[in-house]
Protein backbone atom coordinates (compact mmCIF):
# COMPACT_ATOMS: atom_id res chain seq x y z
CA MET A 1 68.89 53.16 172.20
CA TYR A 2 70.34 54.05 169.17
CA ARG A 3 69.94 51.52 166.18
CA SER A 4 71.81 51.34 162.90
CA ASP A 5 70.08 50.82 159.50
CA VAL A 6 72.69 48.10 158.64
CA VAL A 7 71.81 44.36 158.09
CA THR A 8 74.85 42.77 159.31
CA PHE A 9 75.89 39.04 158.21
CA VAL A 10 78.24 37.15 160.46
CA SER A 11 79.88 34.21 159.18
CA ALA A 12 80.66 32.28 162.14
CA GLY A 13 84.53 31.71 162.76
CA MET A 14 86.36 28.38 164.65
CA LEU A 15 87.71 28.71 168.08
CA ALA A 16 90.41 26.33 166.38
CA PRO A 17 91.08 25.20 162.86
CA LYS A 18 89.16 22.04 162.07
CA LYS A 19 92.20 19.83 161.22
CA ARG A 20 95.41 20.68 162.76
CA ASP A 21 96.03 23.75 164.63
CA HIS A 22 99.15 25.61 163.98
CA ALA A 23 100.07 29.27 162.55
CA LEU A 24 99.46 28.19 158.90
CA ALA A 25 96.22 26.69 159.57
CA ARG A 26 95.07 29.82 161.34
CA ARG A 27 95.88 32.04 158.27
CA GLN A 28 93.20 30.55 155.98
CA LEU A 29 90.40 32.69 154.98
CA TYR A 30 87.22 30.84 153.63
CA LEU A 31 84.62 33.33 151.85
CA ASN A 32 81.53 32.62 153.02
CA TYR A 33 79.93 32.82 149.37
CA GLY A 34 76.47 31.75 150.43
CA ALA A 35 76.09 34.59 153.10
CA LEU A 36 77.29 37.00 150.42
CA SER A 37 74.98 35.93 147.97
CA LEU A 38 72.23 37.07 150.53
CA ALA A 39 73.80 40.29 151.20
CA THR A 40 74.16 41.08 147.77
CA THR A 41 70.37 40.30 147.40
CA LEU A 42 69.45 42.88 150.20
CA ARG A 43 71.90 45.40 148.46
CA LEU A 44 70.35 45.08 145.19
CA ALA A 45 66.79 45.65 147.06
CA GLY A 46 68.36 48.84 148.50
CA HIS A 47 69.49 47.62 151.81
CA LYS A 48 72.65 48.52 153.43
CA ALA A 49 74.37 45.23 154.15
CA VAL A 50 77.86 43.89 155.42
CA LEU A 51 79.31 40.61 155.79
CA ILE A 52 81.74 39.93 158.68
CA HIS A 53 83.85 36.82 158.80
CA GLY A 54 84.75 35.49 162.13
CA GLU A 55 87.86 33.52 160.93
CA HIS A 56 89.88 32.36 163.67
CA ARG A 57 89.50 35.45 165.89
CA THR A 58 87.35 35.24 169.13
CA PRO A 59 83.72 35.99 169.33
CA ASP A 60 84.56 38.86 171.83
CA ASP A 61 86.82 40.47 169.35
CA ILE A 62 84.26 40.22 166.24
CA PHE A 63 81.38 41.35 168.65
CA ALA A 64 83.53 44.38 169.85
CA GLU A 65 84.29 45.48 166.60
CA MET A 66 80.74 45.52 165.41
CA GLN A 67 79.83 47.91 168.45
CA ALA A 68 82.71 50.08 167.49
CA SER A 69 81.82 50.49 163.91
CA GLY A 70 78.25 51.36 165.10
CA ARG A 71 76.52 48.30 163.18
CA PHE A 72 75.26 47.14 166.38
CA PRO A 73 72.95 47.33 167.69
CA SER A 74 70.76 47.49 164.24
CA ARG A 75 67.00 47.89 163.78
CA TYR A 76 67.26 44.91 161.74
CA PRO A 77 67.81 41.20 162.78
CA LEU A 78 71.27 39.88 163.14
CA MET A 79 72.14 37.19 160.30
CA LEU A 80 74.24 34.68 161.55
CA SER A 81 75.86 31.95 158.91
CA ILE A 82 77.13 28.73 160.39
CA PRO A 83 79.12 27.30 157.63
CA SER A 84 80.17 23.76 159.44
CA PHE A 85 79.77 21.98 162.51
CA TYR A 86 83.23 23.18 163.40
CA ALA A 87 81.62 26.76 163.73
CA LEU A 88 78.97 25.82 166.22
CA SER A 89 80.76 26.43 169.43
CA TRP A 90 82.13 29.95 168.04
CA ALA A 91 78.64 30.52 167.17
CA GLN A 92 77.16 29.70 170.49
CA ALA A 93 79.53 32.08 172.27
CA PHE A 94 78.82 34.79 170.01
CA CYS A 95 75.14 34.73 170.57
CA ARG A 96 75.58 34.81 174.06
CA LEU A 97 77.29 38.14 173.61
CA VAL A 98 74.69 39.35 171.43
CA LYS A 99 71.77 38.57 173.69
CA ALA A 100 73.45 39.86 176.64
CA ALA A 101 74.02 43.24 175.21
CA ASP A 102 70.76 43.65 173.38
CA PRO A 103 67.87 41.12 174.42
CA ASP A 104 65.84 42.35 171.73
CA CYS A 105 68.22 41.65 168.94
CA LYS A 106 66.52 39.13 166.57
CA VAL A 107 68.96 36.68 165.58
CA VAL A 108 68.34 34.76 162.38
CA VAL A 109 70.53 31.51 161.75
CA GLY A 110 71.23 29.74 158.75
CA GLY A 111 73.83 27.33 157.55
CA ARG A 112 71.99 24.78 155.54
CA TRP A 113 74.25 21.88 156.39
CA VAL A 114 74.16 22.78 160.02
CA VAL A 115 70.92 23.90 160.68
CA GLY A 116 68.72 21.98 157.91
CA PRO A 117 69.51 18.22 158.95
CA ASP A 118 67.62 18.22 162.46
CA MET A 119 66.08 21.69 163.25
CA GLU A 120 64.74 20.63 166.82
CA TRP A 121 68.16 19.21 167.68
CA PHE A 122 69.99 22.51 166.52
CA ARG A 123 67.25 24.56 168.63
CA THR A 124 68.80 22.97 171.57
CA MET A 125 72.21 23.50 170.56
CA LEU A 126 71.51 27.26 170.04
CA PRO A 127 68.49 28.53 172.22
CA GLU A 128 69.30 31.96 171.36
CA ALA A 129 68.44 31.85 167.80
CA ASP A 130 65.02 33.46 167.21
CA GLU A 131 64.56 32.39 163.53
CA LEU A 132 66.08 29.15 161.74
CA ALA A 133 66.72 29.42 158.10
CA PRO A 134 67.36 25.73 156.84
CA GLY A 135 68.25 26.16 153.21
CA LEU A 136 69.16 28.46 150.63
CA GLY A 137 67.67 32.03 151.53
CA GLU A 138 67.48 34.21 148.67
CA PRO A 139 63.84 33.87 148.01
CA TYR A 140 63.05 35.17 151.44
CA ILE A 141 65.89 36.99 152.76
CA GLU A 142 64.50 40.45 152.44
CA LYS A 143 61.04 39.27 153.98
CA LEU A 144 63.17 38.08 157.13
CA LEU A 145 64.00 41.68 157.67
CA THR A 146 60.44 42.59 159.03
CA GLU A 147 58.15 39.33 158.98
CA ARG A 148 58.34 35.72 159.83
CA PRO A 149 58.14 33.95 156.44
CA PHE A 150 57.59 30.09 156.19
CA LEU A 151 61.30 28.99 155.76
CA ASP A 152 61.91 25.54 153.97
CA ARG A 153 64.66 23.54 152.29
CA ILE A 154 63.85 24.40 148.75
CA ALA A 155 65.85 24.21 145.26
CA VAL A 156 66.81 27.70 144.63
CA PRO A 157 68.61 28.24 141.24
CA THR A 158 72.12 30.22 141.10
CA PRO A 159 71.21 33.72 141.22
CA GLY A 160 71.64 35.76 137.91
CA PHE A 161 74.00 38.62 139.67
CA THR A 162 77.78 38.87 140.61
CA LEU A 163 78.58 38.73 143.92
CA ASN A 164 79.31 41.98 145.47
CA HIS A 165 82.50 41.41 147.36
CA LEU A 166 82.53 45.05 148.41
CA LEU A 167 80.12 43.99 151.14
CA VAL A 168 82.72 41.68 152.82
CA ASP A 169 84.57 43.50 155.66
CA GLY A 170 88.05 43.75 154.75
CA TYR A 171 87.17 42.23 151.26
CA LEU A 172 90.85 43.20 149.82
CA ARG A 173 92.10 40.20 152.00
CA TYR A 174 89.80 37.60 150.46
CA GLN A 175 90.18 35.77 147.18
CA PRO A 176 86.58 36.13 145.38
CA SER A 177 84.33 33.70 144.47
CA VAL A 178 81.91 33.21 141.13
CA GLU A 179 79.37 30.86 141.45
CA ALA A 180 78.69 28.63 138.50
CA SER A 181 75.96 26.09 139.60
CA ARG A 182 74.38 24.20 142.62
CA GLY A 183 73.58 20.86 143.59
CA CYS A 184 75.19 17.59 142.90
CA GLY A 185 73.15 14.49 143.14
CA MET A 186 76.04 11.93 142.50
CA GLY A 187 75.20 9.81 145.45
CA CYS A 188 78.33 9.54 147.35
CA LYS A 189 77.47 8.11 150.63
CA PHE A 190 79.77 10.70 152.77
CA CYS A 191 78.64 13.80 150.75
CA GLU A 192 76.14 15.97 152.06
CA GLU A 193 74.91 16.97 148.65
CA ARG A 194 74.47 13.38 147.21
CA ASP A 195 70.52 13.80 146.79
CA ILE A 196 70.55 17.55 145.56
CA PRO A 197 69.88 17.31 141.76
CA VAL A 198 73.00 19.26 139.84
CA GLU A 199 71.56 22.45 138.04
CA LYS A 200 72.79 23.40 134.61
CA LEU A 201 76.12 25.28 134.27
CA GLY A 202 75.54 29.09 134.00
CA HIS A 203 76.20 30.13 130.06
CA PRO A 204 79.71 31.03 129.47
CA ALA A 205 79.17 34.38 128.58
CA ILE A 206 77.53 35.23 132.08
CA ILE A 207 80.32 33.46 133.85
CA ALA A 208 82.86 35.71 131.85
CA LYS A 209 81.10 38.52 132.73
CA SER A 210 81.10 37.84 136.27
CA LEU A 211 84.99 37.05 136.13
CA ALA A 212 85.22 40.70 134.71
CA GLY A 213 82.88 42.46 137.17
CA VAL A 214 84.71 40.78 140.10
CA GLN A 215 88.09 42.04 138.78
CA GLU A 216 86.46 45.50 138.64
CA GLN A 217 85.47 45.20 142.00
CA TYR A 218 89.06 44.51 143.00
CA GLY A 219 90.14 47.86 141.12
CA GLY A 220 91.51 45.86 138.29
CA ARG A 221 94.27 44.17 140.37
CA GLU A 222 95.29 40.42 140.39
CA ILE A 223 92.69 38.02 141.79
CA HIS A 224 92.26 34.27 141.82
CA PRO A 225 88.60 33.55 141.74
CA TYR A 226 87.28 30.30 142.88
CA LEU A 227 84.52 29.17 140.18
CA GLN A 228 82.27 27.58 142.72
CA SER A 229 80.11 24.45 141.75
CA SER A 230 79.47 21.50 143.85
CA MET A 231 79.48 19.34 140.66
CA PHE A 232 81.42 20.99 137.93
CA MET A 233 81.25 18.89 134.92
CA PRO A 234 81.25 21.27 131.68
CA THR A 235 81.30 19.74 128.06
CA ALA A 236 84.15 20.57 125.70
CA ARG A 237 82.06 23.11 123.80
CA TRP A 238 81.37 24.76 127.16
CA ALA A 239 84.77 25.21 128.02
CA ALA A 240 85.55 26.42 124.59
CA ALA A 241 82.98 29.12 124.38
CA LEU A 242 84.21 30.36 127.98
CA ALA A 243 87.66 30.57 126.62
CA ASP A 244 86.26 32.52 123.55
CA GLU A 245 84.58 34.96 125.97
CA THR A 246 87.26 35.51 128.06
CA ARG A 247 89.62 36.42 125.03
CA ARG A 248 86.50 38.62 123.98
CA LEU A 249 86.54 40.48 127.17
CA GLY A 250 90.29 40.74 127.54
CA LEU A 251 90.60 38.90 130.60
CA ASP A 252 93.63 37.55 132.01
CA ILE A 253 92.47 35.86 135.29
CA ALA A 254 93.76 32.70 136.77
CA TRP A 255 90.97 30.92 138.59
CA ARG A 256 90.33 27.74 140.73
CA THR A 257 87.47 25.26 140.74
CA GLU A 258 86.85 21.56 141.86
CA THR A 259 85.16 18.41 140.26
CA ARG A 260 85.17 14.62 140.21
CA VAL A 261 88.01 12.71 138.53
CA ASP A 262 85.54 10.88 136.17
CA VAL A 263 83.19 13.92 134.89
CA MET A 264 85.75 15.74 133.00
CA THR A 265 87.47 14.75 129.63
CA PRO A 266 91.10 16.08 128.62
CA SER A 267 89.87 18.19 125.86
CA THR A 268 87.45 20.11 128.21
CA LEU A 269 90.38 20.60 130.63
CA ALA A 270 92.34 22.22 127.78
CA GLY A 271 89.49 24.36 127.12
CA LEU A 272 89.25 25.51 130.48
CA ALA A 273 92.96 25.98 130.82
CA GLU A 274 92.64 28.58 127.63
CA ALA A 275 90.07 30.41 129.72
CA GLY A 276 92.39 30.88 132.82
CA LEU A 277 91.88 27.79 134.70
CA ARG A 278 95.41 27.32 136.71
CA VAL A 279 94.36 25.12 139.69
CA ILE A 280 91.73 22.45 139.95
CA ASP A 281 90.63 20.28 143.28
CA LEU A 282 89.92 16.74 142.03
CA GLY A 283 88.00 14.44 144.37
CA LEU A 284 89.70 11.21 143.44
CA GLU A 285 88.90 9.91 147.25
CA THR A 286 90.57 6.50 146.73
CA ALA A 287 92.34 4.58 144.08
CA SER A 288 91.32 1.24 145.90
CA PRO A 289 88.73 -0.70 143.67
CA THR A 290 87.26 -1.95 146.86
CA GLN A 291 86.96 1.45 148.41
CA ILE A 292 85.49 3.21 145.13
CA LEU A 293 82.66 0.38 145.15
CA ALA A 294 82.19 1.25 149.26
CA MET A 295 81.97 4.98 148.80
CA ASP A 296 79.51 4.52 145.71
CA LYS A 297 82.05 6.72 143.83
CA SER A 298 81.64 4.22 140.58
CA ASP A 299 80.15 0.98 139.88
CA LYS A 300 83.20 0.56 137.34
CA PRO A 301 86.49 1.15 139.43
CA ASP A 302 88.66 0.61 136.33
CA ARG A 303 86.95 3.10 134.38
CA TYR A 304 86.90 5.51 137.09
CA LEU A 305 90.73 5.39 137.64
CA ARG A 306 91.55 5.51 133.80
CA SER A 307 89.55 8.64 133.96
CA ALA A 308 91.43 10.00 136.52
CA GLU A 309 94.82 9.09 135.06
CA GLU A 310 93.52 10.91 131.48
CA LEU A 311 92.63 13.84 133.78
CA LEU A 312 95.82 14.22 135.67
CA ALA A 313 97.87 14.07 132.43
CA ALA A 314 95.89 16.56 130.73
CA CYS A 315 96.40 19.07 133.86
CA ARG A 316 100.33 18.36 133.49
CA ALA A 317 99.92 19.17 129.59
CA ASN A 318 98.14 22.09 130.15
CA GLY A 319 99.81 23.97 133.16
CA VAL A 320 97.11 23.27 135.48
CA MET A 321 98.23 22.54 139.25
CA ALA A 322 96.11 19.41 140.23
CA LYS A 323 95.49 18.98 144.08
CA VAL A 324 93.93 15.41 144.91
CA ASN A 325 91.83 14.85 147.62
CA VAL A 326 92.20 11.43 149.09
CA LEU A 327 89.64 10.25 151.69
CA LEU A 328 90.10 7.46 154.07
CA TYR A 329 87.35 5.48 154.22
CA ALA A 330 85.48 3.03 156.60
CA GLY A 331 86.64 -0.44 156.25
CA GLU A 332 90.46 1.13 155.16
CA SER A 333 92.97 -1.51 155.51
CA ALA A 334 96.89 -1.67 154.61
CA ALA A 335 95.94 -3.31 151.25
CA THR A 336 93.56 -0.87 150.30
CA LEU A 337 95.87 2.12 151.40
CA GLY A 338 98.65 0.37 149.51
CA GLU A 339 96.70 0.39 146.16
CA THR A 340 95.89 4.17 146.64
CA LYS A 341 99.46 4.94 147.19
CA ALA A 342 100.79 2.77 144.51
CA TRP A 343 98.54 4.59 142.13
CA LEU A 344 99.45 7.96 143.43
CA ASP A 345 103.07 7.04 143.01
CA GLN A 346 102.45 6.32 139.18
CA ASN A 347 100.80 9.58 138.73
CA ALA A 348 103.00 11.45 140.99
CA SER A 349 104.44 13.86 138.31
CA ALA A 350 100.91 15.14 137.37
CA ILE A 351 100.04 15.87 141.12
CA SER A 352 100.83 19.13 142.68
CA GLY A 353 99.40 18.24 146.06
CA VAL A 354 97.42 15.79 147.85
CA SER A 355 94.94 16.72 150.69
CA VAL A 356 94.29 13.54 152.95
CA GLY A 357 91.93 13.03 155.84
CA PRO A 358 89.65 10.29 157.36
CA VAL A 359 86.02 10.28 156.87
CA ILE A 360 84.01 11.96 159.61
CA ALA A 361 80.42 11.75 160.02
CA TYR A 362 78.93 15.21 160.47
CA GLY A 363 75.36 16.25 161.68
CA PRO A 364 72.89 15.37 164.62
CA PRO A 365 72.12 11.64 165.31
CA LYS A 366 68.89 12.10 162.84
CA THR A 367 71.32 12.04 159.94
CA ALA A 368 74.72 10.88 161.22
CA ASP A 369 73.48 7.59 162.55
CA ILE A 370 72.48 6.28 159.04
CA LEU A 371 76.22 6.86 157.89
CA ILE A 372 77.69 5.13 161.02
CA ASP A 373 75.42 2.25 160.80
CA ASN A 374 76.68 1.95 157.31
CA TRP A 375 80.35 2.46 158.18
CA THR A 376 79.70 -0.07 161.14
CA ALA A 377 78.81 -2.81 158.74
CA LEU A 378 82.24 -2.03 156.83
CA GLY A 379 84.34 -2.37 159.99
CA ALA A 380 84.44 1.19 161.67
CA ARG A 381 83.13 2.39 164.54
CA PRO A 382 82.76 6.23 166.12
CA ILE A 383 85.14 7.17 168.90
CA ASP A 384 82.18 8.45 170.75
CA ARG A 385 78.74 7.16 169.92
CA ASP A 386 77.22 10.30 171.91
CA SER A 387 79.29 12.84 169.71
CA ALA A 388 76.78 13.52 166.93
CA ALA A 389 74.14 14.70 169.57
CA LYS A 390 76.72 16.75 171.76
CA THR A 391 78.73 18.35 168.73
CA GLY A 392 77.55 17.27 165.03
CA ILE A 393 80.91 15.76 164.61
CA SER A 394 81.66 12.03 164.88
CA ILE A 395 85.28 11.08 164.31
CA MET A 396 85.51 7.40 163.42
CA HIS A 397 87.92 4.34 164.05
CA LEU A 398 88.06 3.19 160.42
CA SER A 399 88.91 -0.33 160.82
CA LYS A 400 91.04 -2.79 162.94
CA ASP A 401 93.85 -1.64 160.86
CA PHE A 402 93.24 2.09 161.10
CA ASP A 403 92.06 3.59 164.64
CA ALA A 404 91.56 7.38 164.57
CA GLY A 405 94.99 8.17 165.79
CA THR A 406 96.53 5.86 163.12
CA ALA A 407 94.51 7.26 160.37
CA GLU A 408 95.95 10.74 161.51
CA VAL A 409 99.51 9.68 161.22
CA VAL A 410 98.83 7.87 157.75
CA SER A 411 97.12 11.09 156.53
CA LEU A 412 99.87 13.36 157.46
CA GLU A 413 102.51 10.57 155.98
CA LEU A 414 100.77 10.44 152.68
CA SER A 415 100.24 14.06 151.88
CA ARG A 416 103.99 14.57 152.70
CA ARG A 417 104.91 11.98 150.20
CA TYR A 418 103.65 14.19 147.40
CA MET A 419 103.77 17.55 148.73
CA ASP A 420 106.53 20.24 149.91
CA ALA A 421 106.48 23.48 151.35
CA ASN A 422 106.92 24.80 147.86
CA ALA A 423 103.72 23.24 146.58
CA TYR A 424 101.83 23.76 149.84
CA PHE A 425 102.26 27.57 149.58
CA ALA A 426 101.33 27.67 145.70
CA LEU A 427 98.31 25.82 146.24
CA LYS A 428 97.19 27.62 149.51
CA SER A 429 98.58 31.21 148.60
CA PHE A 430 96.41 30.78 145.26
CA SER A 431 93.00 30.75 147.02
CA TYR A 432 92.91 30.67 150.92
CA TYR A 433 95.71 32.91 152.29
CA PRO A 434 95.40 36.30 152.66
CA ARG A 435 95.99 38.24 149.15
CA GLY A 436 99.50 39.71 149.40
CA TYR A 437 100.66 36.90 151.90
CA SER A 438 104.18 36.73 151.33
CA ARG A 439 106.52 33.77 150.99
CA ALA A 440 108.58 35.14 153.72
CA SER A 441 105.56 35.33 156.02
CA PHE A 442 104.91 31.97 155.16
CA ASP A 443 108.34 30.63 156.07
CA LEU A 444 108.14 32.56 159.42
CA ASP A 445 104.76 30.76 160.08
CA VAL A 446 106.21 27.41 159.20
CA GLU A 447 109.10 27.97 161.90
CA ALA A 448 106.51 28.83 164.46
CA SER A 449 104.49 25.74 163.78
CA ASP A 450 105.10 22.32 165.22
CA PRO A 451 106.53 20.35 162.34
CA ALA A 452 104.62 17.25 163.43
CA CYS A 453 101.29 19.10 162.66
CA LEU A 454 102.23 20.12 159.00
CA PRO A 455 100.98 18.16 156.09
CA PHE A 456 103.90 18.82 153.70
CA ALA A 457 107.60 17.69 153.73
CA ILE A 458 109.76 20.56 154.94
CA SER A 459 113.13 19.50 152.71
CA SER A 460 111.96 18.39 149.33
CA HIS A 461 109.21 17.39 147.19
CA VAL A 462 109.13 13.51 147.37
CA ARG A 463 108.54 12.29 143.59
CA VAL A 464 108.34 8.51 142.93
């Protein structure tokens, strides 16, 4: 049997969008920059490598293309990355196809948030996996091609290279990523990185060089990179230095990042805007003092919300679109939701969009039960207590005021209150829709979608 000499990475897709299934949701692309880092590592070591994204296509389609391209079968293991529990069912179907076509194919499965929490549970979910990589893989990815190294969840610093987007199959459709740092460690109860210490940000000169290198990969064309950092908290001096470096290199690149609302000063935001920041995802989560304390977001809610207000005002003053993330949490009540809504109303002029959703427990029982027990004490309960064992996804009734169905309705209402179609398109097309996806195509997809599922107001942007 002919076998190629290409190492193929597959980022597992989803059989359906994780929130609401409509035409716009199926357009979204998420670059698996973790898998791309591994592919880049191998390429730098002299190996041929490619990264294929499953997106919302069927496992059969992706596998058929791998065969038609000659990449499968390969003399090297097939590297499968599962970026979320929502991709697990796609991965199961894909692995069955692989093993049926080539029983000798070694399948290495990674995805630290899915594989790592309980490897014994995961083996029962994906028995076709020959090797499980529970953590960050750069230190041992090359050994996995020919050996069985000891794999563990270890802290791995951000690699010193620029991600090679040319290795992504159909890379021109994707907006690129630049990894700035790893880790968070802020302790929020719902966060998967709550106990992983934050790493020092990369030097501004290195970040600017990576931005320039990525634009070169795209032939000098317009790009909107995402500066990836689980806890992005630069100082004003770091931001000013990045602005200096981008000017020195003659860069005009508009980029996006995410952060908490209480770790960045207005002066820092101003420096980042000078360096090209145009969209920022802000993890507010709630404006209710009760829920801020319940989430362990801060032990000083007043200071937390004051910082959020100041940061939003700085976004407005510096021309940065602020997308605010809101999380309906365990114990949510009409009163706590009212506090969040009132705060958002007061700051609506500085908000470009709002993403709202109820808290969900991810992971097998070993990890999910800890969260569920904590949330149960706050008045929540899972729809299905066995869901953690069956899927790794536990949807919650939040409280007596908000069962799961009501929480979904409220999430959509709150999102529509602050975001219209124009704002939604501006935010999504900047980072997640295929490059070149036009407003005309967007409008056609809106017409093809059930308006009851859309998280934005169709007619006008509500400002209060």
